[in-house]
Amino acid sequence: MDLLISLATINHAVFACELAKANMRPYYKRYEIEWNNDNFLQEWKTLESYIIYKSETEAGFLSLSSDSSSLYIRDIHLSEKYLNKGIGTWAISQATSITAIRGLGSIRLKVFKDNPAKSLYERLGYLVVGTENNLLRMEYRVVA
C-alpha cells in the first residue's frame, strides 16, 4: 500500500490545521461550533502527532495523547482523495501497535454521532462506552 507514518513537527501544524478544519466544517456548522485555528495550533504543540504518507505525499495525520492506562486518538484526518482506500484502517492499526508496545490496555476516542467513521471504528471492534452532547465516546480493548 506504500504507506508510512512519521512523527510530525511544528512545521506540519498548518497542514494539519487546514485539513482538520476542512474535514470538520460540516459538523461544526451543523452543531454550531466555532472553529478556532489558534486553539488547534496550541493543542498541536501538546499532542503526539504523526503525518501519514502515501507514496511520499502527505495524505493525512494522526494525533494522540495518553495516560497511564489508555491511548487517546485525538484526531485522525485524511485528505479527501485518500478516503475509502484503507488508509484510515491502517492508521488505526498503527495506533493499536503503539498502544500494545506501551503496554496500555485500551484506545479511546470521541466521534460525532453522525460521522461515517463511526462505522469504521465499530467494524474494528470499538464499542460505544458513553455519550457527550453530539459525540460518542468509544473504546477498544487492546490485547498485548
mmCIF file of C-alpha atoms in Angstrom:
data_model
loop_
_atom_site.group_PDB
_atom_site.id
_atom_site.type_symbol
_atom_site.label_atom_id
_atom_site.label_comp_id
_atom_site.label_asym_id
_atom_site.label_seq_id
_atom_site.Cartn_x
_atom_site.Cartn_y
_atom_site.Cartn_z
ATOM 1 C CA MET A 1 0.000 0.000 0.000
ATOM 2 C CA ASP A 2 3.117 2.223 0.209
ATOM 3 C CA LEU A 3 2.137 3.891 3.483
ATOM 4 C CA LEU A 4 4.388 5.444 6.106
ATOM 5 C CA ILE A 5 3.758 7.200 9.389
ATOM 6 C CA SER A 6 6.301 9.709 10.638
ATOM 7 C CA LEU A 7 6.472 11.872 13.756
ATOM 8 C CA ALA A 8 5.122 15.332 12.921
ATOM 9 C CA THR A 9 6.862 18.583 13.734
ATOM 10 C CA ILE A 10 5.604 22.086 14.359
ATOM 11 C CA ASN A 11 6.184 22.649 10.629
ATOM 12 C CA HIS A 12 3.283 20.277 9.887
ATOM 13 C CA ALA A 13 0.855 22.225 12.072
ATOM 14 C CA VAL A 14 -0.568 24.424 9.311
ATOM 15 C CA PHE A 15 -1.174 21.397 7.045
ATOM 16 C CA ALA A 16 -2.909 19.584 9.918
ATOM 17 C CA CYS A 17 -4.963 22.619 10.937
ATOM 18 C CA GLU A 18 -6.245 23.248 7.411
ATOM 19 C CA LEU A 19 -7.051 19.578 6.866
ATOM 20 C CA ALA A 20 -8.892 19.242 10.183
ATOM 21 C CA LYS A 21 -10.805 22.472 9.574
ATOM 22 C CA ALA A 22 -11.906 21.290 6.110
ATOM 23 C CA ASN A 23 -12.914 17.849 7.369
ATOM 24 C CA MET A 24 -14.742 19.149 10.432
ATOM 25 C CA ARG A 25 -16.518 22.048 8.697
ATOM 26 C CA PRO A 26 -19.836 20.223 8.144
ATOM 27 C CA TYR A 27 -20.006 19.045 11.774
ATOM 28 C CA TYR A 28 -19.027 22.399 13.217
ATOM 29 C CA LYS A 29 -21.631 24.103 11.043
ATOM 30 C CA ARG A 30 -24.344 21.560 11.895
ATOM 31 C CA TYR A 31 -23.677 21.757 15.638
ATOM 32 C CA GLU A 32 -22.961 25.498 15.666
ATOM 33 C CA ILE A 33 -19.399 25.147 16.917
ATOM 34 C CA GLU A 34 -16.879 27.822 16.037
ATOM 35 C CA TRP A 35 -13.537 26.631 14.633
ATOM 36 C CA ASN A 36 -10.505 28.318 16.163
ATOM 37 C CA ASN A 37 -7.136 27.984 14.400
ATOM 38 C CA ASP A 38 -5.250 29.298 17.429
ATOM 39 C CA ASN A 39 -6.770 26.651 19.703
ATOM 40 C CA PHE A 40 -5.875 23.909 17.229
ATOM 41 C CA LEU A 41 -2.303 25.144 16.887
ATOM 42 C CA GLN A 42 -1.864 25.449 20.671
ATOM 43 C CA GLU A 43 -3.160 21.920 21.200
ATOM 44 C CA TRP A 44 -0.941 20.615 18.373
ATOM 45 C CA LYS A 45 2.087 21.506 20.493
ATOM 46 C CA THR A 46 0.879 19.253 23.329
ATOM 47 C CA LEU A 47 -0.042 16.176 21.274
ATOM 48 C CA GLU A 48 1.986 13.311 19.847
ATOM 49 C CA SER A 49 1.224 13.728 16.165
ATOM 50 C CA TYR A 50 2.163 11.773 13.082
ATOM 51 C CA ILE A 51 1.953 12.560 9.389
ATOM 52 C CA ILE A 52 0.528 9.779 7.244
ATOM 53 C CA TYR A 53 2.287 9.480 3.895
ATOM 54 C CA LYS A 54 1.014 7.663 0.820
ATOM 55 C CA SER A 55 3.732 7.289 -1.806
ATOM 56 C CA GLU A 56 5.750 10.065 -0.117
ATOM 57 C CA THR A 57 2.800 12.502 -0.250
ATOM 58 C CA GLU A 58 1.139 13.874 2.879
ATOM 59 C CA ALA A 59 -2.190 12.056 2.988
ATOM 60 C CA GLY A 60 -3.275 12.990 6.499
ATOM 61 C CA PHE A 61 -2.361 12.985 10.144
ATOM 62 C CA LEU A 62 -2.945 11.182 13.407
ATOM 63 C CA SER A 63 -2.754 12.900 16.813
ATOM 64 C CA LEU A 64 -2.530 11.016 20.088
ATOM 65 C CA SER A 65 -2.327 11.549 23.812
ATOM 66 C CA SER A 66 -2.170 9.046 26.649
ATOM 67 C CA ASP A 67 -2.489 8.457 30.343
ATOM 68 C CA SER A 68 -1.325 5.537 32.477
ATOM 69 C CA SER A 69 -3.880 3.092 31.047
ATOM 70 C CA SER A 70 -5.087 4.325 27.646
ATOM 71 C CA LEU A 71 -4.038 5.850 24.372
ATOM 72 C CA TYR A 72 -6.404 8.511 23.032
ATOM 73 C CA ILE A 73 -6.901 9.121 19.335
ATOM 74 C CA ARG A 74 -7.420 12.863 19.446
ATOM 75 C CA ASP A 75 -7.558 13.409 15.684
ATOM 76 C CA ILE A 76 -7.344 11.314 12.594
ATOM 77 C CA HIS A 77 -7.818 13.128 9.312
ATOM 78 C CA LEU A 78 -7.193 12.185 5.710
ATOM 79 C CA SER A 79 -7.302 14.366 2.630
ATOM 80 C CA GLU A 80 -10.438 13.691 0.619
ATOM 81 C CA LYS A 81 -8.658 11.885 -2.215
ATOM 82 C CA TYR A 82 -7.293 9.324 0.263
ATOM 83 C CA LEU A 83 -10.633 8.383 1.826
ATOM 84 C CA ASN A 84 -12.080 4.879 1.420
ATOM 85 C CA LYS A 85 -8.745 3.366 0.407
ATOM 86 C CA GLY A 86 -7.931 1.511 3.635
ATOM 87 C CA ILE A 87 -5.599 4.241 4.906
ATOM 88 C CA GLY A 88 -7.779 5.085 7.906
ATOM 89 C CA THR A 89 -7.863 1.417 8.911
ATOM 90 C CA TRP A 90 -4.091 1.276 8.506
ATOM 91 C CA ALA A 91 -3.604 4.414 10.631
ATOM 92 C CA ILE A 92 -5.774 2.969 13.391
ATOM 93 C CA SER A 93 -3.687 -0.222 13.277
ATOM 94 C CA GLN A 94 -0.611 1.965 13.845
ATOM 95 C CA ALA A 95 -2.270 3.440 16.938
ATOM 96 C CA THR A 96 -3.113 -0.076 18.103
ATOM 97 C CA SER A 97 0.536 -1.106 17.729
ATOM 98 C CA ILE A 98 1.705 1.943 19.690
ATOM 99 C CA THR A 99 -0.795 1.082 22.430
ATOM 100 C CA ALA A 100 0.414 -2.522 22.658
ATOM 101 C CA ILE A 101 4.105 -1.549 22.654
ATOM 102 C CA ARG A 102 3.479 0.842 25.535
ATOM 103 C CA GLY A 103 1.576 -1.803 27.478
ATOM 104 C CA LEU A 104 -1.613 0.263 27.624
ATOM 105 C CA GLY A 105 -4.948 -1.511 27.947
ATOM 106 C CA SER A 106 -7.190 0.469 25.646
ATOM 107 C CA ILE A 107 -7.608 3.037 22.923
ATOM 108 C CA ARG A 108 -10.249 5.695 23.406
ATOM 109 C CA LEU A 109 -11.693 8.291 21.084
ATOM 110 C CA LYS A 110 -14.627 10.580 20.523
ATOM 111 C CA VAL A 111 -16.542 10.833 17.263
ATOM 112 C CA PHE A 112 -19.581 12.813 16.184
ATOM 113 C CA LYS A 113 -22.646 10.561 16.286
ATOM 114 C CA ASP A 114 -23.312 11.130 12.576
ATOM 115 C CA ASN A 115 -19.709 10.778 11.377
ATOM 116 C CA PRO A 116 -19.340 7.871 8.899
ATOM 117 C CA ALA A 117 -16.049 6.962 10.650
ATOM 118 C CA LYS A 118 -18.205 5.574 13.470
ATOM 119 C CA SER A 119 -18.964 2.508 11.354
ATOM 120 C CA LEU A 120 -15.236 2.003 10.691
ATOM 121 C CA TYR A 121 -14.499 2.072 14.412
ATOM 122 C CA GLU A 122 -17.336 -0.371 15.102
ATOM 123 C CA ARG A 123 -16.084 -2.698 12.360
ATOM 124 C CA LEU A 124 -12.649 -2.646 14.015
ATOM 125 C CA GLY A 125 -14.131 -3.643 17.379
ATOM 126 C CA TYR A 126 -14.585 -0.289 19.106
ATOM 127 C CA LEU A 127 -17.548 -0.124 21.458
ATOM 128 C CA VAL A 128 -19.623 2.894 22.435
ATOM 129 C CA VAL A 129 -18.990 3.476 26.153
ATOM 130 C CA GLY A 130 -20.756 6.813 26.591
ATOM 131 C CA THR A 131 -22.107 9.967 25.018
ATOM 132 C CA GLU A 132 -21.414 13.687 25.332
ATOM 133 C CA ASN A 133 -23.805 16.032 23.538
ATOM 134 C CA ASN A 134 -23.359 15.148 19.838
ATOM 135 C CA LEU A 135 -20.374 12.863 20.455
ATOM 136 C CA LEU A 136 -19.915 9.183 21.131
ATOM 137 C CA ARG A 137 -17.115 8.005 23.418
ATOM 138 C CA MET A 138 -15.694 4.785 22.001
ATOM 139 C CA GLU A 139 -13.140 2.331 23.324
ATOM 140 C CA TYR A 140 -11.143 -0.625 22.056
ATOM 141 C CA ARG A 141 -9.512 -3.059 24.484
ATOM 142 C CA VAL A 142 -6.002 -3.945 23.346
ATOM 143 C CA VAL A 143 -4.688 -7.448 23.918
ATOM 144 C CA ALA A 144 -0.903 -7.287 24.351
#
